[in-house]
C-alpha positions as protocol buffer text, in pm:
chain_id: "A"
residue {
  index: 1
  type: MET
  ca { x: -1482 y: -1079 z: 3827 }
}
residue {
  index: 2
  type: ALA
  ca { x: -1635 y: -1353 z: 4039 }
}
residue {
  index: 3
  type: HIS
  ca { x: -1863 y: -1243 z: 4319 }
}
residue {
  index: 4
  type: PRO
  ca { x: -2060 y: -1476 z: 4546 }
}
residue {
  index: 5
  type: PRO
  ca { x: -2415 y: -1506 z: 4410 }
}
residue {
  index: 6
  type: SER
  ca { x: -2689 y: -1291 z: 4561 }
}
residue {
  index: 7
  type: ARG
  ca { x: -2882 y: -1614 z: 4605 }
}
residue {
  index: 8
  type: SER
  ca { x: -2769 y: -1964 z: 4704 }
}
residue {
  index: 9
  type: SER
  ca { x: -2595 y: -2152 z: 4426 }
}
residue {
  index: 10
  type: GLU
  ca { x: -2512 y: -2515 z: 4351 }
}
residue {
  index: 11
  type: LEU
  ca { x: -2233 y: -2430 z: 4107 }
}
residue {
  index: 12
  type: PRO
  ca { x: -1913 y: -2592 z: 4238 }
}
residue {
  index: 13
  type: PHE
  ca { x: -1611 y: -2364 z: 4241 }
}
residue {
  index: 14
  type: SER
  ca { x: -1408 y: -2615 z: 4039 }
}
residue {
  index: 15
  type: THR
  ca { x: -1670 y: -2617 z: 3761 }
}
residue {
  index: 16
  type: PHE
  ca { x: -1691 y: -2240 z: 3764 }
}
residue {
  index: 17
  type: LEU
  ca { x: -1313 y: -2207 z: 3742 }
}
residue {
  index: 18
  type: LYS
  ca { x: -1282 y: -2454 z: 3458 }
}
residue {
  index: 19
  type: THR
  ca { x: -1554 y: -2274 z: 3262 }
}
residue {
  index: 20
  type: CYS
  ca { x: -1395 y: -1932 z: 3309 }
}
residue {
  index: 21
  type: GLN
  ca { x: -1049 y: -2051 z: 3215 }
}
residue {
  index: 22
  type: SER
  ca { x: -1172 y: -2221 z: 2899 }
}
residue {
  index: 23
  type: ASN
  ca { x: -1312 y: -1887 z: 2780 }
}
residue {
  index: 24
  type: VAL
  ca { x: -986 y: -1757 z: 2632 }
}
residue {
  index: 25
  type: PRO
  ca { x: -1105 y: -1399 z: 2556 }
}
residue {
  index: 26
  type: ARG
  ca { x: -1138 y: -1346 z: 2931 }
}
residue {
  index: 27
  type: LYS
  ca { x: -771 y: -1292 z: 2996 }
}
residue {
  index: 28
  type: HIS
  ca { x: -784 y: -1246 z: 3373 }
}
residue {
  index: 29
  type: LEU
  ca { x: -998 y: -1365 z: 3662 }
}
residue {
  index: 30
  type: LYS
  ca { x: -1063 y: -1182 z: 3986 }
}
residue {
  index: 31
  type: LEU
  ca { x: -1193 y: -1390 z: 4274 }
}
residue {
  index: 32
  type: ASP
  ca { x: -1367 y: -1169 z: 4529 }
}
residue {
  index: 33
  type: PHE
  ca { x: -1368 y: -1347 z: 4865 }
}
residue {
  index: 34
  type: LYS
  ca { x: -1647 y: -1247 z: 5103 }
}
residue {
  index: 35
  type: GLU
  ca { x: -1592 y: -1517 z: 5365 }
}
residue {
  index: 36
  type: ILE
  ca { x: -1254 y: -1620 z: 5505 }
}
residue {
  index: 37
  type: GLU
  ca { x: -1372 y: -1982 z: 5531 }
}
residue {
  index: 38
  type: ALA
  ca { x: -1387 y: -2005 z: 5151 }
}
residue {
  index: 39
  type: VAL
  ca { x: -1029 y: -1898 z: 5089 }
}
residue {
  index: 40
  type: GLU
  ca { x: -830 y: -2213 z: 5163 }
}
residue {
  index: 41
  type: PRO
  ca { x: -1062 y: -2464 z: 4989 }
}
residue {
  index: 42
  type: CYS
  ca { x: -1070 y: -2247 z: 4677 }
}
residue {
  index: 43
  type: LEU
  ca { x: -694 y: -2201 z: 4670 }
}
residue {
  index: 44
  type: LYS
  ca { x: -643 y: -2575 z: 4695 }
}
residue {
  index: 45
  type: MET
  ca { x: -866 y: -2620 z: 4390 }
}
residue {
  index: 46
  type: LEU
  ca { x: -671 y: -2354 z: 4202 }
}
residue {
  index: 47
  type: LYS
  ca { x: -367 y: -2583 z: 4213 }
}
residue {
  index: 48
  type: ASP
  ca { x: -559 y: -2829 z: 3995 }
}
residue {
  index: 49
  type: HIS
  ca { x: -650 y: -2559 z: 3744 }
}
residue {
  index: 50
  type: PRO
  ca { x: -329 y: -2382 z: 3640 }
}
residue {
  index: 51
  type: ALA
  ca { x: -390 y: -2057 z: 3457 }
}
residue {
  index: 52
  type: ILE
  ca { x: -352 y: -2055 z: 3081 }
}
residue {
  index: 53
  type: GLU
  ca { x: -62 y: -1857 z: 2937 }
}
residue {
  index: 54
  type: GLY
  ca { x: -108 y: -1485 z: 2984 }
}
residue {
  index: 55
  type: GLN
  ca { x: -395 y: -1524 z: 3229 }
}
residue {
  index: 56
  type: GLY
  ca { x: -374 y: -1389 z: 3581 }
}
residue {
  index: 57
  type: ILE
  ca { x: -596 y: -1488 z: 3871 }
}
residue {
  index: 58
  type: TYR
  ca { x: -637 y: -1200 z: 4115 }
}
residue {
  index: 59
  type: LEU
  ca { x: -728 y: -1283 z: 4474 }
}
residue {
  index: 60
  type: ASN
  ca { x: -937 y: -1004 z: 4621 }
}
residue {
  index: 61
  type: ALA
  ca { x: -1052 y: -940 z: 4977 }
}
residue {
  index: 62
  type: ASP
  ca { x: -1134 y: -649 z: 5204 }
}
residue {
  index: 63
  type: VAL
  ca { x: -870 y: -696 z: 5471 }
}
residue {
  index: 64
  type: LEU
  ca { x: -894 y: -372 z: 5670 }
}
residue {
  index: 65
  type: PRO
  ca { x: -1192 y: -174 z: 5804 }
}
residue {
  index: 66
  type: GLY
  ca { x: -1272 y: 138 z: 5606 }
}
residue {
  index: 67
  type: PRO
  ca { x: -1520 y: 425 z: 5569 }
}
residue {
  index: 68
  type: GLY
  ca { x: -1867 y: 341 z: 5697 }
}
residue {
  index: 69
  type: ASN
  ca { x: -1742 y: 22 z: 5860 }
}
residue {
  index: 70
  type: ARG
  ca { x: -1476 y: 125 z: 6108 }
}
residue {
  index: 71
  type: GLY
  ca { x: -1657 y: -24 z: 6405 }
}
residue {
  index: 72
  type: SER
  ca { x: -1674 y: -372 z: 6254 }
}
residue {
  index: 73
  type: PRO
  ca { x: -1411 y: -626 z: 6150 }
}
residue {
  index: 74
  type: PRO
  ca { x: -1328 y: -645 z: 5779 }
}
residue {
  index: 75
  type: THR
  ca { x: -1476 y: -908 z: 5550 }
}
residue {
  index: 76
  type: CYS
  ca { x: -1160 y: -1120 z: 5571 }
}
residue {
  index: 77
  type: ASP
  ca { x: -909 y: -1110 z: 5854 }
}
residue {
  index: 78
  type: ALA
  ca { x: -588 y: -973 z: 5703 }
}
residue {
  index: 79
  type: SER
  ca { x: -346 y: -1211 z: 5874 }
}
residue {
  index: 80
  type: THR
  ca { x: -553 y: -1520 z: 5798 }
}
residue {
  index: 81
  type: PHE
  ca { x: -612 y: -1421 z: 5436 }
}
residue {
  index: 82
  type: LEU
  ca { x: -253 y: -1332 z: 5352 }
}
residue {
  index: 83
  type: SER
  ca { x: -92 y: -1622 z: 5536 }
}
residue {
  index: 84
  type: THR
  ca { x: -332 y: -1864 z: 5364 }
}
residue {
  index: 85
  type: VAL
  ca { x: -273 y: -1711 z: 5021 }
}
residue {
  index: 86
  type: LEU
  ca { x: 105 y: -1719 z: 5057 }
}
residue {
  index: 87
  type: LYS
  ca { x: 90 y: -2078 z: 5180 }
}
residue {
  index: 88
  type: HIS
  ca { x: -106 y: -2210 z: 4882 }
}
residue {
  index: 89
  type: THR
  ca { x: -8 y: -1968 z: 4604 }
}
residue {
  index: 90
  type: PRO
  ca { x: 365 y: -1924 z: 4530 }
}
residue {
  index: 91
  type: VAL
  ca { x: 342 y: -1587 z: 4354 }
}
residue {
  index: 92
  type: PRO
  ca { x: -13 y: -1455 z: 4393 }
}
residue {
  index: 93
  type: CYS
  ca { x: -176 y: -1161 z: 4219 }
}
residue {
  index: 94
  type: LEU
  ca { x: -331 y: -969 z: 4507 }
}
residue {
  index: 95
  type: SER
  ca { x: -617 y: -722 z: 4523 }
}
residue {
  index: 96
  type: LEU
  ca { x: -656 y: -571 z: 4870 }
}
residue {
  index: 97
  type: GLY
  ca { x: -927 y: -335 z: 4986 }
}
residue {
  index: 98
  type: PHE
  ca { x: -1096 y: -172 z: 5280 }
}
residue {
  index: 99
  type: SER
  ca { x: -1435 y: -292 z: 5403 }
}
residue {
  index: 100
  type: CYS
  ca { x: -1684 y: -16 z: 5311 }
}
residue {
  index: 101
  type: HIS
  ca { x: -2063 y: -18 z: 5328 }
}
residue {
  index: 102
  type: VAL
  ca { x: -2106 y: 184 z: 5010 }
}
residue {
  index: 103
  type: ALA
  ca { x: -2456 y: 60 z: 4924 }
}
residue {
  index: 104
  type: ARG
  ca { x: -2589 y: 127 z: 5272 }
}
residue {
  index: 105
  type: THR
  ca { x: -2658 y: 487 z: 5177 }
}
residue {
  index: 106
  type: SER
  ca { x: -2645 y: 671 z: 4848 }
}
residue {
  index: 107
  type: ASN
  ca { x: -2344 y: 862 z: 4976 }
}
residue {
  index: 108
  type: PRO
  ca { x: -2058 y: 671 z: 5137 }
}
residue {
  index: 109
  type: LEU
  ca { x: -1976 y: 806 z: 5481 }
}
residue {
  index: 110
  type: GLY
  ca { x: -1629 y: 932 z: 5561 }
}
residue {
  index: 111
  type: THR
  ca { x: -1311 y: 911 z: 5360 }
}
residue {
  index: 112
  type: TYR
  ca { x: -991 y: 712 z: 5346 }
}
residue {
  index: 113
  type: LEU
  ca { x: -768 y: 834 z: 5627 }
}
residue {
  index: 114
  type: PRO
  ca { x: -389 y: 862 z: 5643 }
}
residue {
  index: 115
  type: SER
  ca { x: -405 y: 590 z: 5909 }
}
residue {
  index: 116
  type: ASP
  ca { x: -578 y: 361 z: 5655 }
}
residue {
  index: 117
  type: VAL
  ca { x: -292 y: 409 z: 5412 }
}
residue {
  index: 118
  type: THR
  ca { x: -33 y: 355 z: 5685 }
}
residue {
  index: 119
  type: SER
  ca { x: -203 y: 35 z: 5801 }
}
residue {
  index: 120
  type: MET
  ca { x: -218 y: -105 z: 5449 }
}
residue {
  index: 121
  type: ILE
  ca { x: 145 y: -22 z: 5378 }
}
residue {
  index: 122
  type: SER
  ca { x: 249 y: -182 z: 5708 }
}
residue {
  index: 123
  type: LEU
  ca { x: 55 y: -495 z: 5613 }
}
residue {
  index: 124
  type: CYS
  ca { x: 236 y: -515 z: 5279 }
}
residue {
  index: 125
  type: GLU
  ca { x: 571 y: -474 z: 5451 }
}
residue {
  index: 126
  type: GLN
  ca { x: 490 y: -727 z: 5722 }
}
residue {
  index: 127
  type: TYR
  ca { x: 423 y: -998 z: 5463 }
}
residue {
  index: 128
  type: ASP
  ca { x: 683 y: -872 z: 5213 }
}
residue {
  index: 129
  type: LEU
  ca { x: 411 y: -864 z: 4948 }
}
residue {
  index: 130
  type: SER
  ca { x: 606 y: -657 z: 4697 }
}
residue {
  index: 131
  type: GLU
  ca { x: 858 y: -941 z: 4671 }
}
residue {
  index: 132
  type: LYS
  ca { x: 633 y: -1242 z: 4729 }
}
residue {
  index: 133
  type: SER
  ca { x: 348 y: -1145 z: 4496 }
}
residue {
  index: 134
  type: ALA
  ca { x: 313 y: -1087 z: 4124 }
}
residue {
  index: 135
  type: GLY
  ca { x: 168 y: -747 z: 4203 }
}
residue {
  index: 136
  type: ILE
  ca { x: -65 y: -569 z: 4443 }
}
residue {
  index: 137
  type: VAL
  ca { x: -382 y: -387 z: 4344 }
}
residue {
  index: 138
  type: PHE
  ca { x: -535 y: -157 z: 4603 }
}
residue {
  index: 139
  type: ALA
  ca { x: -911 y: -146 z: 4548 }
}
residue {
  index: 140
  type: LEU
  ca { x: -1066 y: 189 z: 4642 }
}
residue {
  index: 141
  type: ASN
  ca { x: -1418 y: 324 z: 4605 }
}
residue {
  index: 142
  type: LEU
  ca { x: -1407 y: 608 z: 4354 }
}
residue {
  index: 143
  type: ARG
  ca { x: -1639 y: 852 z: 4531 }
}
residue {
  index: 144
  type: ILE
  ca { x: -1472 y: 800 z: 4868 }
}
residue {
  index: 145
  type: ALA
  ca { x: -1121 y: 830 z: 4726 }
}
residue {
  index: 146
  type: MET
  ca { x: -1204 y: 1150 z: 4538 }
}
residue {
  index: 147
  type: LYS
  ca { x: -1256 y: 1327 z: 4869 }
}
residue {
  index: 148
  type: ASP
  ca { x: -882 y: 1307 z: 4939 }
}
residue {
  index: 149
  type: LEU
  ca { x: -679 y: 1178 z: 4646 }
}
residue {
  index: 150
  type: ASN
  ca { x: -355 y: 1304 z: 4796 }
}
residue {
  index: 151
  type: THR
  ca { x: -395 y: 1063 z: 5086 }
}
residue {
  index: 152
  type: VAL
  ca { x: -466 y: 753 z: 4877 }
}
residue {
  index: 153
  type: LYS
  ca { x: -176 y: 835 z: 4645 }
}
residue {
  index: 154
  type: GLY
  ca { x: 43 y: 729 z: 4936 }
}
residue {
  index: 155
  type: LEU
  ca { x: -49 y: 366 z: 4868 }
}
residue {
  index: 156
  type: LEU
  ca { x: 154 y: 376 z: 4549 }
}
residue {
  index: 157
  type: ALA
  ca { x: 469 y: 412 z: 4756 }
}
residue {
  index: 158
  type: VAL
  ca { x: 442 y: 34 z: 4782 }
}
residue {
  index: 159
  type: PRO
  ca { x: 660 y: -117 z: 4506 }
}
residue {
  index: 160
  type: ASN
  ca { x: 485 y: -324 z: 4240 }
}
residue {
  index: 161
  type: SER
  ca { x: 145 y: -177 z: 4324 }
}
residue {
  index: 162
  type: GLN
  ca { x: -151 y: -20 z: 4145 }
}
residue {
  index: 163
  type: ILE
  ca { x: -483 y: 139 z: 4239 }
}
residue {
  index: 164
  type: LEU
  ca { x: -818 y: 24 z: 4106 }
}
residue {
  index: 165
  type: PHE
  ca { x: -1105 y: 268 z: 4158 }
}
residue {
  index: 166
  type: TRP
  ca { x: -1447 y: 100 z: 4172 }
}
residue {
  index: 167
  type: THR
  ca { x: -1815 y: 167 z: 4222 }
}
residue {
  index: 168
  type: GLY
  ca { x: -2018 y: -81 z: 4421 }
}
residue {
  index: 169
  type: THR
  ca { x: -2331 y: -283 z: 4358 }
}
residue {
  index: 170
  type: GLY
  ca { x: -2631 y: -60 z: 4415 }
}
residue {
  index: 171
  type: GLU
  ca { x: -2420 y: 255 z: 4400 }
}
residue {
  index: 172
  type: PRO
  ca { x: -2540 y: 519 z: 4151 }
}
residue {
  index: 173
  type: SER
  ca { x: -2343 y: 545 z: 3828 }
}
residue {
  index: 174
  type: VAL
  ca { x: -2082 y: 819 z: 3807 }
}
residue {
  index: 175
  type: HIS
  ca { x: -2039 y: 1097 z: 3555 }
}
residue {
  index: 176
  type: LYS
  ca { x: -1752 y: 1023 z: 3315 }
}
residue {
  index: 177
  type: SER
  ca { x: -1592 y: 1354 z: 3411 }
}
residue {
  index: 178
  type: TYR
  ca { x: -1513 y: 1200 z: 3750 }
}
residue {
  index: 179
  type: LEU
  ca { x: -1284 y: 945 z: 3587 }
}
residue {
  index: 180
  type: GLU
  ca { x: -1127 y: 1212 z: 3369 }
}
residue {
  index: 181
  type: TRP
  ca { x: -1057 y: 1429 z: 3672 }
}
residue {
  index: 182
  type: VAL
  ca { x: -898 y: 1142 z: 3863 }
}
residue {
  index: 183
  type: GLU
  ca { x: -684 y: 1050 z: 3563 }
}
residue {
  index: 184
  type: THR
  ca { x: -559 y: 1409 z: 3545 }
}
residue {
  index: 185
  type: GLU
  ca { x: -488 y: 1425 z: 3918 }
}
residue {
  index: 186
  type: MET
  ca { x: -307 y: 1089 z: 3905 }
}
residue {
  index: 187
  type: GLU
  ca { x: -109 y: 1170 z: 3590 }
}
residue {
  index: 188
  type: GLU
  ca { x: 221 y: 1116 z: 3771 }
}
residue {
  index: 189
  type: PHE
  ca { x: 117 y: 753 z: 3827 }
}
residue {
  index: 190
  type: LYS
  ca { x: 5 y: 687 z: 3471 }
}
residue {
  index: 191
  type: GLY
  ca { x: -6 y: 314 z: 3404 }
}
residue {
  index: 192
  type: ARG
  ca { x: -66 y: 235 z: 3771 }
}
residue {
  index: 193
  type: VAL
  ca { x: -429 y: 348 z: 3788 }
}
residue {
  index: 194
  type: ALA
  ca { x: -737 y: 169 z: 3654 }
}
residue {
  index: 195
  type: PHE
  ca { x: -1115 y: 188 z: 3686 }
}
residue {
  index: 196
  type: ASP
  ca { x: -1396 y: -60 z: 3742 }
}
residue {
  index: 197
  type: CYS
  ca { x: -1683 y: 186 z: 3757 }
}
residue {
  index: 198
  type: LYS
  ca { x: -2040 y: 206 z: 3639 }
}
residue {
  index: 199
  type: ILE
  ca { x: -2048 y: 516 z: 3419 }
}
residue {
  index: 200
  type: ALA
  ca { x: -2368 y: 709 z: 3359 }
}
residue {
  index: 201
  type: GLU
  ca { x: -2501 y: 659 z: 3007 }
}
residue {
  index: 202
  type: THR
  ca { x: -2573 y: 1030 z: 2967 }
}
residue {
  index: 203
  type: SER
  ca { x: -2441 y: 1349 z: 3122 }
}
residue {
  index: 204
  type: LEU
  ca { x: -2790 y: 1423 z: 3252 }
}
residue {
  index: 205
  type: GLU
  ca { x: -2801 y: 1092 z: 3437 }
}
residue {
  index: 206
  type: GLY
  ca { x: -2458 y: 1155 z: 3586 }
}
residue {
  index: 207
  type: TYR
  ca { x: -2543 y: 1504 z: 3708 }
}
residue {
  index: 208
  type: LYS
  ca { x: -2879 y: 1384 z: 3842 }
}
residue {
  index: 209
  type: ASN
  ca { x: -2712 y: 1111 z: 4046 }
}
residue {
  index: 210
  type: GLU
  ca { x: -2463 y: 1353 z: 4198 }
}
residue {
  index: 211
  type: PHE
  ca { x: -2740 y: 1601 z: 4281 }
}
residue {
  index: 212
  type: LEU
  ca { x: -2940 y: 1331 z: 4459 }
}
residue {
  index: 213
  type: ILE
  ca { x: -2634 y: 1214 z: 4650 }
}
residue {
  index: 214
  type: LYS
  ca { x: -2558 y: 1567 z: 4769 }
}
residue {
  index: 215
  type: LEU
  ca { x: -2922 y: 1612 z: 4869 }
}
residue {
  index: 216
  type: ILE
  ca { x: -2924 y: 1289 z: 5070 }
}
residue {
  index: 217
  type: ASN
  ca { x: -2595 y: 1383 z: 5232 }
}
residue {
  index: 218
  type: THR
  ca { x: -2736 y: 1721 z: 5335 }
}
residue {
  index: 219
  type: ILE
  ca { x: -3035 y: 1549 z: 5493 }
}
residue {
  index: 220
  type: ASN
  ca { x: -2804 y: 1303 z: 5669 }
}
residue {
  index: 221
  type: ARG
  ca { x: -2599 y: 1589 z: 5810 }
}
residue {
  index: 222
  type: PHE
  ca { x: -2907 y: 1729 z: 5978 }
}
residue {
  index: 223
  type: ARG
  ca { x: -2973 y: 1382 z: 6118 }
}
residue {
  index: 224
  type: GLY
  ca { x: -2616 y: 1354 z: 6240 }
}
residue {
  index: 225
  type: LEU
  ca { x: -2529 y: 1087 z: 5983 }
}
residue {
  index: 226
  type: GLY
  ca { x: -2342 y: 1294 z: 5727 }
}
residue {
  index: 227
  type: LEU
  ca { x: -1978 y: 1369 z: 5677 }
}
């Protein structure tokens, strides 16, 4: 996965792309766009660096507001991002998410709502993404999604789609039992669910993290900041 650096960088995107693609063991690339201004220039460069056989390049962006960020616009405007991608990439591999401020607190606020799912599905239909893309991955924060898995399952009504559950930078690692529970609950969609999560190295660490998160959430509730 390619994230923007936490500090300023002089590494040109073209050099980065060439280096990643020459590393054959890394089958796929995921470009995580944090600024809409970077999308078009990068996509133009991609045309000069065709993927090697069997390698997919996933274009990721948070295109809709989500939990903890509903009062602010998403990282990338949905219409601008998708129209630009479809213009420069004939059959893109898409990864679409909701803008969430997970690292702002130890416990993400809120949950994914039915209206979030409806908005994302409408977006896919508006741009005919099931037909015009090589596939759609819906990126969801694991802890937030676990609060209402039945709701987020609705995203898989979109043809040619999958769900990727993730944990964010600065977010405490999760107990492995969380992933096992989600896999069981999503059994009917086996093969369409994947994880990109930081897993606690020990059970003790996992349980400790969840205890601290619940404690912080309890404190936030008293402050009017909790769920």
